[in-house]
Coordinates of C-alpha atoms and ligand atoms in Angstrom, one line a residue:
M1 CA 0.0 0.1 0.0
T2 CA 1.3 3.3 -0.9
E3 CA 2.4 5.4 2.3
T4 CA 0.6 8.8 2.5
L5 CA 2.5 12.0 3.6
S6 CA 0.7 12.0 6.9
Q7 CA 2.1 8.6 7.8
N8 CA 5.7 9.8 6.9
P9 CA 6.5 13.0 9.1
A10 CA 9.8 13.5 7.7
A11 CA 8.5 13.6 4.2
L12 CA 5.6 15.9 5.1
L13 CA 8.1 18.3 6.7
R14 CA 10.1 18.2 3.4
W15 CA 6.9 18.9 1.5
Y16 CA 6.1 21.8 3.7
V17 CA 9.7 23.2 3.4
D18 CA 9.6 22.6 -0.5
A19 CA 6.3 24.6 -0.7
G20 CA 7.7 27.6 1.1
V21 CA 6.2 26.9 4.6
D22 CA 9.3 27.5 6.6
E23 CA 7.8 29.0 9.7
T24 CA 5.2 27.9 11.9
I25 CA 5.2 30.2 14.7
G26 CA 4.0 33.6 16.0
E27 CA 5.5 35.5 18.8
S28 CA 2.8 34.7 21.2
P29 CA 0.4 31.8 21.7
V30 CA -2.8 32.2 19.8
D31 CA -6.1 31.0 21.0
R32 CA -7.6 30.0 17.7
L33 CA -11.0 29.0 19.5
A34 CA -11.5 32.4 20.6
K35 CA -14.1 34.7 18.9
R36 CA -12.5 37.2 16.5
A37 CA -13.9 40.6 16.2
P38 CA -15.4 41.4 12.9
S39 CA -13.4 43.8 10.7
P40 CA -14.6 47.4 10.7
P41 CA -16.8 48.1 7.7
A42 CA -14.8 50.9 6.2
A43 CA -11.7 49.1 6.2
T44 CA -13.4 46.1 4.5
A45 CA -14.8 48.7 2.0
A46 CA -11.3 50.0 1.3
A47 CA -9.8 46.7 1.2
A48 CA -12.5 45.5 -1.3
A49 CA -11.2 48.2 -3.6
V50 CA -8.2 46.0 -4.0
A51 CA -9.0 43.3 -6.4
P52 CA -8.5 39.7 -5.3
A53 CA -5.7 37.5 -6.8
T54 CA -7.1 35.2 -9.4
A55 CA -4.2 34.6 -11.9
P56 CA -0.7 33.0 -12.0
S57 CA 1.1 35.5 -9.5
A58 CA 3.7 34.5 -7.1
S59 CA 1.3 34.8 -4.2
L60 CA -1.3 32.4 -5.8
T61 CA 0.6 29.4 -5.6
R62 CA 1.9 30.2 -2.4
P63 CA 0.6 27.8 0.3
A64 CA -2.4 29.0 2.3
V65 CA -0.8 29.3 5.6
A66 CA -3.1 30.5 8.6
A67 CA -1.4 33.5 9.9
P68 CA -1.2 33.9 13.7
A69 CA -3.8 36.2 14.7
P70 CA -2.4 39.6 15.3
A71 CA -2.5 40.7 18.9
A72 CA -3.5 44.2 19.6
F73 CA -1.6 46.2 17.1
A74 CA -2.8 50.0 16.7
P75 CA -4.0 51.5 14.7
S76 CA -6.3 49.2 12.7
G77 CA -8.8 49.3 10.0
T78 CA -10.1 52.6 8.7
E79 CA -7.8 54.3 11.3
A80 CA -4.9 52.7 9.7
I81 CA -5.7 53.5 6.3
T82 CA -6.4 57.1 7.1
S83 CA -3.3 57.3 9.2
A84 CA -1.3 55.9 6.0
V85 CA -3.0 58.4 3.8
H86 CA -2.0 61.3 5.9
L87 CA 1.5 60.1 6.5
A88 CA 2.1 59.2 2.8
Q89 CA 0.7 62.6 1.6
A90 CA 3.0 64.5 4.2
A91 CA 6.1 62.9 2.7
T92 CA 7.7 65.3 -0.1
T93 CA 10.7 63.2 -0.9
V94 CA 11.5 59.5 -1.3
E95 CA 13.6 59.4 1.8
E96 CA 10.7 61.1 3.8
L97 CA 8.4 58.3 2.5
R98 CA 10.9 55.7 3.6
A99 CA 11.0 57.2 7.1
A100 CA 7.1 57.3 7.1
V101 CA 6.8 53.6 6.1
E102 CA 9.3 52.6 8.7
S103 CA 7.6 54.5 11.6
Y104 CA 4.1 53.3 10.5
D105 CA 2.5 50.7 12.7
G106 CA -0.8 50.3 10.9
C107 CA -0.1 47.2 8.9
G108 CA -0.3 44.0 10.8
L109 CA 2.4 42.4 8.8
K110 CA 5.0 44.5 10.5
K111 CA 4.6 42.6 13.7
F112 CA 5.7 39.5 12.1
A113 CA 8.4 40.8 10.0
S114 CA 12.2 41.4 10.9
R115 CA 12.8 44.3 8.6
T116 CA 10.9 46.8 6.5
V117 CA 11.5 46.2 2.9
F118 CA 11.1 49.6 1.2
A119 CA 13.0 49.8 -2.1
D120 CA 16.3 49.2 -3.9
G121 CA 17.8 50.9 -7.0
N122 CA 17.9 54.3 -8.3
P123 CA 14.9 56.4 -7.4
R124 CA 15.8 58.6 -10.2
A125 CA 15.7 55.8 -12.7
P126 CA 13.3 56.0 -15.8
V127 CA 11.6 52.6 -14.8
M128 CA 10.2 51.7 -11.5
F129 CA 9.2 47.9 -10.8
V130 CA 6.5 47.2 -8.2
G131 CA 6.6 43.4 -7.1
E132 CA 4.4 41.8 -4.7
A133 CA 5.7 41.0 -1.2
P134 CA 9.0 40.5 0.5
G135 CA 10.0 36.8 1.1
A136 CA 12.5 35.5 3.7
D137 CA 15.7 36.7 2.0
E138 CA 14.2 40.3 1.6
D139 CA 12.9 40.2 5.2
R140 CA 16.7 39.3 6.3
Q141 CA 18.4 41.9 4.1
G142 CA 15.8 44.7 4.1
L143 CA 15.8 44.8 0.4
P144 CA 13.3 43.8 -2.4
F145 CA 13.9 41.0 -4.8
V146 CA 17.3 39.6 -3.4
G147 CA 16.4 35.9 -3.2
V148 CA 16.0 33.4 -6.1
S149 CA 13.4 35.2 -7.8
G150 CA 15.2 38.5 -7.5
K151 CA 18.2 36.9 -9.1
L152 CA 16.1 35.9 -12.1
L153 CA 14.5 39.5 -12.2
D154 CA 18.1 41.0 -12.2
R155 CA 18.9 38.7 -15.1
M156 CA 15.6 39.7 -16.8
L157 CA 16.5 43.3 -16.4
G158 CA 20.2 42.9 -17.5
S159 CA 18.9 41.4 -20.9
V160 CA 17.4 44.5 -21.7
G161 CA 20.0 46.8 -20.4
L162 CA 18.6 47.6 -16.9
A163 CA 20.1 47.3 -13.6
R164 CA 19.0 48.3 -10.2
D165 CA 22.3 50.2 -9.3
T166 CA 21.8 52.5 -12.3
N167 CA 18.6 52.7 -14.3
A168 CA 16.0 50.8 -12.4
Y169 CA 14.1 51.2 -9.2
I170 CA 12.3 48.4 -7.4
T171 CA 9.7 48.2 -4.5
N172 CA 6.7 46.0 -3.5
I173 CA 2.9 46.2 -3.0
V174 CA 3.5 45.6 0.8
F175 CA 6.5 46.5 2.8
W176 CA 6.8 43.5 5.2
R177 CA 7.0 39.7 4.8
P178 CA 3.8 37.9 5.1
P179 CA 4.4 35.0 7.6
G180 CA 5.0 31.9 5.9
N181 CA 5.1 33.6 2.4
R182 CA 1.3 33.6 2.3
A183 CA -0.6 36.3 0.1
P184 CA -0.9 39.6 2.0
T185 CA -4.8 40.1 2.8
D186 CA -6.7 42.8 1.2
E187 CA -6.5 44.8 4.4
E188 CA -2.7 44.5 4.6
I189 CA -2.5 45.6 1.0
A190 CA -4.9 48.5 1.7
T191 CA -2.8 49.9 4.5
C192 CA 0.3 49.8 2.4
L193 CA -1.3 51.2 -0.8
P194 CA -1.3 55.0 0.1
F195 CA 2.5 54.6 0.7
V196 CA 2.8 52.9 -2.7
R197 CA 0.8 55.2 -4.6
R198 CA 2.9 58.2 -3.1
H199 CA 6.1 56.2 -3.9
I200 CA 5.2 56.1 -7.5
E201 CA 4.3 59.9 -7.4
L202 CA 7.6 60.9 -5.9
V203 CA 9.7 58.6 -8.1
D204 CA 7.8 59.7 -11.1
P205 CA 9.0 57.1 -13.4
Q206 CA 8.7 57.3 -17.2
V207 CA 7.5 53.6 -17.3
L208 CA 6.0 51.5 -14.5
V209 CA 6.2 47.8 -14.6
L210 CA 4.0 45.9 -12.2
V211 CA 5.6 42.5 -11.4
G212 CA 3.1 39.7 -10.9
G213 CA -0.8 39.5 -10.8
M214 CA -1.1 41.0 -7.3
S215 CA 0.7 44.0 -8.2
A216 CA -0.9 44.5 -11.5
K217 CA -4.5 44.0 -10.3
T218 CA -4.0 46.3 -7.3
L219 CA -2.5 49.2 -9.1
L220 CA -4.6 48.9 -12.1
G221 CA -7.7 48.5 -10.1
T222 CA -8.9 45.5 -11.9
A223 CA -9.9 41.9 -11.5
T224 CA -8.6 40.9 -14.8
G225 CA -5.6 38.4 -14.4
I226 CA -2.0 38.8 -15.3
T227 CA -2.3 36.6 -18.3
R228 CA -4.5 39.0 -19.9
L229 CA -3.0 42.1 -18.5
R230 CA 0.5 41.3 -19.8
G231 CA 1.5 42.0 -23.2
H232 CA -0.4 45.4 -23.4
W233 CA 0.4 48.9 -22.4
H234 CA -1.7 50.3 -19.5
Q235 CA -1.9 53.9 -18.2
Y236 CA -1.2 54.3 -14.4
E237 CA -2.8 57.4 -13.2
S238 CA -2.7 59.3 -10.1
P239 CA -4.1 62.6 -8.9
G240 CA -0.5 63.7 -7.8
M241 CA 1.2 63.1 -11.2
S242 CA 1.1 65.5 -14.0
R243 CA 0.4 62.8 -16.4
P244 CA -0.5 59.1 -16.7
V245 CA 2.5 56.8 -16.8
P246 CA 2.8 53.9 -19.3
C247 CA 2.5 50.7 -17.5
M248 CA 3.3 46.9 -18.3
A249 CA 2.4 44.1 -16.4
L250 CA 5.1 41.3 -16.3
F251 CA 4.9 37.6 -15.1
H252 CA 6.4 37.4 -11.7
P253 CA 10.0 35.6 -11.8
A254 CA 8.7 33.3 -9.2
Y255 CA 6.1 32.2 -11.6
L256 CA 8.5 31.9 -14.4
L257 CA 10.8 29.7 -12.3
R258 CA 7.8 27.3 -12.0
S259 CA 6.7 27.8 -15.4
P260 CA 9.7 28.2 -17.6
D261 CA 7.8 27.9 -20.8
Q262 CA 6.2 31.3 -20.0
K263 CA 9.6 33.0 -20.1
R264 CA 9.0 33.9 -23.8
F265 CA 5.9 36.0 -22.9
A266 CA 8.2 37.9 -20.3
W267 CA 10.9 38.1 -22.9
R268 CA 8.4 39.9 -25.2
D269 CA 7.2 42.3 -22.6
L270 CA 10.8 43.1 -21.6
I271 CA 11.6 43.9 -25.3
S272 CA 8.4 46.2 -25.4
I273 CA 9.7 48.0 -22.2
K274 CA 13.1 48.5 -23.7
Q275 CA 11.4 49.9 -27.0
K276 CA 9.0 52.3 -24.9
L277 CA 12.0 53.6 -22.9
A278 CA 13.8 54.2 -26.2
T279 CA 11.0 56.4 -27.4
I280 CA 11.0 58.6 -24.2
P281 CA 13.6 61.5 -24.3
P282 CA 15.8 61.6 -21.2
V283 CA 14.8 64.2 -18.7
Ligands
URA1 N1 8.8 38.6 -4.6 C1 8.3 39.8 -4.6 O1 7.3 40.1 -5.1 N2 9.1 40.7 -4.2 C2 10.2 40.5 -3.4 O2 10.7 41.5 -2.9 C3 10.6 39.3 -3.4 C4 9.9 38.3 -3.9

């Protein structure tokens, strides 16, 4: 008779690690039988504005790991989003924004993360990449895309003459690693979003690249999946920007590592990004 995973604890553990579930703990014990308070309605509405992930993005295929219920972590809900909006709007430079994000306690992810992962690269670069969420390597180093998928992203950028230390700038939709690499919740995304939007305004890139389905759907405000979003130029608009920014969605490198046959599509999109950049006169 075939042995199942549950009859072989070592194989089960290996399976979890291979699937990316490398942490099982929170900082304090969690009473999972205790009743949970319902989310404040306004926060739910704000979070609902953020489209749910339905396409091949890095987060989708991440294992569904139940996060430890965050203990009291103020502010929360609407208050947290309002505070993020005020803090983000008050920042007039990228460095002020970084300080604001680092001091912000309204996103529940921060409690479980070791480091804030704000950005890497040249903030004056013509192209800005927005990924999804930091993983374990990013959490350790405090920089986006420094793990295995980051290495692939660097190679992808290099193939079209881009590099984070010269002409590319990289950030994420959330600034803290979700425990066990689970997908960020709508509310976690909603608390980071005012900072991300302000980040794009302040960097004011000539071209915006949304890496992965979650990033693309969130910033384009659509439920359409990455498979249909990629390959076309979109416009990213923001009241704080003088003009719409040409915007391309790109398959997430973590997805490409799992589905190498899709790399040809990413390659086409990278060529299109390179061509678009070539049409824009340097500022
Ligand atoms: N995946 C992301 O989307 N962002 C990172 O920073 C790392 C991996």
